[in-house]
């Protein structure tokens, strides 16, 4: 039986009601692909939006002749251009190597140091529990973000993790978690055709990955159109889907899985 009363008493926070959003991306293009239209909408509503990208994206090419540094610097510029299209307030790349050869704790500590400064009330990351996902960067980004949201709630845990914490300067942070690339969305953000257009323009700034007339872009564009309409529920409405956990749902609250 669904916990209707509990859902009414302890509802999932609505994404659009937050004020400061941090989007954590495994690679330079994931945030726009998964959440571009939502970001366009949030910016329209006056929400502060920050991007933190974990890896440098050096695995994003099958061209063996391409010099790694050239690709890394191209992808860094593309990420900035994509963020500019969406009106994002800040963007930072932690520059871990693409391909999962790093420690989740280390990434989480880096994220905590940024979260206590940015003080987001909502943090977006890939769903670390997506059963079909095989890319380690996607799974690890979700795990690191989840761990960072937990650690940043407690100065005592920051101390245990040996994270420098200036209690006079920073506050602990209580953030809603919103997982994208999820198979079990519990909240949909309705987006307009203009939001989707801006998202697509931002994705196309990632020229090393998608060119306007390329088969890769045609396939992605078609998939995004279908996904947004499927999540919109009605043929003429579009949405992006998230698995949202408010601060109160993040510990010892198994009923959220039946919401
Ligand atoms: Zn990716």
PDB file of C-alpha atoms in Angstrom, residues 105-214:
ATOM      1  CA  UNK A 105      36.130   9.706  -1.010  1.00  0.00           C
ATOM      2  CA  UNK A 106      38.623  12.067  -2.607  1.00  0.00           C
ATOM      3  CA  UNK A 107      36.028  13.426  -5.066  1.00  0.00           C
ATOM      4  CA  UNK A 108      33.467  13.727  -2.252  1.00  0.00           C
ATOM      5  CA  UNK A 109      35.890  15.744  -0.114  1.00  0.00           C
ATOM      6  CA  UNK A 110      36.506  18.126  -3.018  1.00  0.00           C
ATOM      7  CA  UNK A 111      32.764  18.481  -3.483  1.00  0.00           C
ATOM      8  CA  UNK A 112      32.176  19.152   0.240  1.00  0.00           C
ATOM      9  CA  UNK A 113      34.704  21.997   0.166  1.00  0.00           C
ATOM     10  CA  UNK A 114      32.639  23.607  -2.580  1.00  0.00           C
ATOM     11  CA  UNK A 115      29.214  22.836  -1.100  1.00  0.00           C
ATOM     12  CA  UNK A 116      30.001  24.558   2.211  1.00  0.00           C
ATOM     13  CA  UNK A 117      30.908  27.691   0.249  1.00  0.00           C
ATOM     14  CA  UNK A 118      28.088  27.635  -2.339  1.00  0.00           C
ATOM     15  CA  UNK A 119      25.486  26.483   0.250  1.00  0.00           C
ATOM     16  CA  UNK A 120      23.064  24.929  -2.242  1.00  0.00           C
ATOM     17  CA  UNK A 121      19.601  23.956  -1.049  1.00  0.00           C
ATOM     18  CA  UNK A 122      19.499  21.385  -3.883  1.00  0.00           C
ATOM     19  CA  UNK A 123      22.230  19.211  -5.434  1.00  0.00           C
ATOM     20  CA  UNK A 124      21.748  17.324  -8.718  1.00  0.00           C
ATOM     21  CA  UNK A 125      23.798  14.276  -9.721  1.00  0.00           C
ATOM     22  CA  UNK A 126      23.414  11.068 -11.736  1.00  0.00           C
ATOM     23  CA  UNK A 127      21.438   8.330  -9.967  1.00  0.00           C
ATOM     24  CA  UNK A 128      24.168   6.041  -8.531  1.00  0.00           C
ATOM     25  CA  UNK A 129      21.666   3.161  -8.368  1.00  0.00           C
ATOM     26  CA  UNK A 130      20.723   3.064 -12.067  1.00  0.00           C
ATOM     27  CA  UNK A 131      20.894  -0.697 -12.799  1.00  0.00           C
ATOM     28  CA  UNK A 132      21.701  -0.363 -16.510  1.00  0.00           C
ATOM     29  CA  UNK A 133      24.546   2.161 -16.131  1.00  0.00           C
ATOM     30  CA  UNK A 134      28.006   0.761 -16.821  1.00  0.00           C
ATOM     31  CA  UNK A 135      30.096   3.940 -17.037  1.00  0.00           C
ATOM     32  CA  UNK A 136      32.142   4.203 -13.823  1.00  0.00           C
ATOM     33  CA  UNK A 137      32.276   8.013 -13.977  1.00  0.00           C
ATOM     34  CA  UNK A 138      28.476   8.211 -13.954  1.00  0.00           C
ATOM     35  CA  UNK A 139      28.079   5.790 -11.059  1.00  0.00           C
ATOM     36  CA  UNK A 140      30.971   7.310  -9.101  1.00  0.00           C
ATOM     37  CA  UNK A 141      29.744  10.887  -9.642  1.00  0.00           C
ATOM     38  CA  UNK A 142      26.412   9.880  -8.094  1.00  0.00           C
ATOM     39  CA  UNK A 143      28.114   8.110  -5.193  1.00  0.00           C
ATOM     40  CA  UNK A 144      30.527  10.994  -4.549  1.00  0.00           C
ATOM     41  CA  UNK A 145      27.725  13.578  -4.705  1.00  0.00           C
ATOM     42  CA  UNK A 146      25.582  11.544  -2.308  1.00  0.00           C
ATOM     43  CA  UNK A 147      28.482  11.167   0.118  1.00  0.00           C
ATOM     44  CA  UNK A 148      29.296  14.894  -0.170  1.00  0.00           C
ATOM     45  CA  UNK A 149      25.697  15.896   0.595  1.00  0.00           C
ATOM     46  CA  UNK A 150      25.802  13.674   3.690  1.00  0.00           C
ATOM     47  CA  UNK A 151      29.218  14.894   4.918  1.00  0.00           C
ATOM     48  CA  UNK A 152      28.409  18.572   4.379  1.00  0.00           C
ATOM     49  CA  UNK A 153      25.444  18.291   6.770  1.00  0.00           C
ATOM     50  CA  UNK A 154      27.719  17.584   9.736  1.00  0.00           C
ATOM     51  CA  UNK A 155      30.821  19.556  10.825  1.00  0.00           C
ATOM     52  CA  UNK A 156      31.733  16.607  13.069  1.00  0.00           C
ATOM     53  CA  UNK A 157      31.756  14.244  10.053  1.00  0.00           C
ATOM     54  CA  UNK A 158      33.827  16.739   8.073  1.00  0.00           C
ATOM     55  CA  UNK A 159      36.372  16.569  10.887  1.00  0.00           C
ATOM     56  CA  UNK A 160      36.347  12.751  10.798  1.00  0.00           C
ATOM     57  CA  UNK A 161      36.994  12.946   7.033  1.00  0.00           C
ATOM     58  CA  UNK A 162      39.884  15.390   7.669  1.00  0.00           C
ATOM     59  CA  UNK A 163      38.230  18.171   5.692  1.00  0.00           C
ATOM     60  CA  UNK A 164      39.358  21.667   6.695  1.00  0.00           C
ATOM     61  CA  UNK A 165      36.354  23.385   8.111  1.00  0.00           C
ATOM     62  CA  UNK A 166      36.306  26.980   9.294  1.00  0.00           C
ATOM     63  CA  UNK A 167      33.245  27.141  11.524  1.00  0.00           C
ATOM     64  CA  UNK A 168      33.345  30.963  11.575  1.00  0.00           C
ATOM     65  CA  UNK A 169      33.233  31.199   7.794  1.00  0.00           C
ATOM     66  CA  UNK A 170      31.070  28.269   6.726  1.00  0.00           C
ATOM     67  CA  UNK A 171      27.821  26.645   7.793  1.00  0.00           C
ATOM     68  CA  UNK A 172      26.824  23.052   7.451  1.00  0.00           C
ATOM     69  CA  UNK A 173      24.525  22.556   4.481  1.00  0.00           C
ATOM     70  CA  UNK A 174      21.170  20.782   4.264  1.00  0.00           C
ATOM     71  CA  UNK A 175      20.530  20.003   0.618  1.00  0.00           C
ATOM     72  CA  UNK A 176      17.790  18.219  -1.236  1.00  0.00           C
ATOM     73  CA  UNK A 177      19.229  15.553  -3.552  1.00  0.00           C
ATOM     74  CA  UNK A 178      17.860  15.241  -7.079  1.00  0.00           C
ATOM     75  CA  UNK A 179      19.127  12.332  -9.154  1.00  0.00           C
ATOM     76  CA  UNK A 180      19.045  12.646 -12.939  1.00  0.00           C
ATOM     77  CA  UNK A 181      19.648   9.778 -15.406  1.00  0.00           C
ATOM     78  CA  UNK A 182      17.236   7.836 -13.207  1.00  0.00           C
ATOM     79  CA  UNK A 183      14.919   4.912 -13.960  1.00  0.00           C
ATOM     80  CA  UNK A 184      12.562   5.780 -11.103  1.00  0.00           C
ATOM     81  CA  UNK A 185      11.684   9.486 -11.228  1.00  0.00           C
ATOM     82  CA  UNK A 186       9.390  10.652  -8.429  1.00  0.00           C
ATOM     83  CA  UNK A 187       9.163  14.226  -9.698  1.00  0.00           C
ATOM     84  CA  UNK A 188       8.815  15.757 -13.129  1.00  0.00           C
ATOM     85  CA  UNK A 189       9.778  19.318 -14.047  1.00  0.00           C
ATOM     86  CA  UNK A 190       7.509  20.603 -16.800  1.00  0.00           C
ATOM     87  CA  UNK A 191       9.532  22.555 -19.353  1.00  0.00           C
ATOM     88  CA  UNK A 192       8.594  24.839 -22.242  1.00  0.00           C
ATOM     89  CA  UNK A 193       9.582  24.470 -25.912  1.00  0.00           C
ATOM     90  CA  UNK A 194      11.944  27.442 -25.405  1.00  0.00           C
ATOM     91  CA  UNK A 195      13.593  25.694 -22.420  1.00  0.00           C
ATOM     92  CA  UNK A 196      14.145  22.635 -24.635  1.00  0.00           C
ATOM     93  CA  UNK A 197      15.489  24.797 -27.462  1.00  0.00           C
ATOM     94  CA  UNK A 198      18.027  26.397 -25.095  1.00  0.00           C
ATOM     95  CA  UNK A 199      19.007  22.942 -23.754  1.00  0.00           C
ATOM     96  CA  UNK A 200      19.617  21.704 -27.300  1.00  0.00           C
ATOM     97  CA  UNK A 201      21.661  24.819 -28.142  1.00  0.00           C
ATOM     98  CA  UNK A 202      23.765  24.189 -25.011  1.00  0.00           C
ATOM     99  CA  UNK A 203      24.310  20.524 -25.946  1.00  0.00           C
ATOM    100  CA  UNK A 204      25.394  21.554 -29.451  1.00  0.00           C
ATOM    101  CA  UNK A 205      28.121  23.734 -27.915  1.00  0.00           C
ATOM    102  CA  UNK A 206      29.823  20.383 -27.195  1.00  0.00           C
ATOM    103  CA  UNK A 207      31.141  20.293 -30.763  1.00  0.00           C
ATOM    104  CA  UNK A 208      33.701  17.569 -30.023  1.00  0.00           C
ATOM    105  CA  UNK A 209      30.752  15.272 -29.219  1.00  0.00           C
ATOM    106  CA  UNK A 210      27.860  16.477 -31.397  1.00  0.00           C
ATOM    107  CA  UNK A 211      27.710  18.389 -34.667  1.00  0.00           C
ATOM    108  CA  UNK A 212      24.417  19.782 -35.917  1.00  0.00           C
ATOM    109  CA  UNK A 213      23.987  17.369 -38.837  1.00  0.00           C
ATOM    110  CA  UNK A 214      25.800  14.354 -37.373  1.00  0.00           C
TER     111      UNK A 214
END
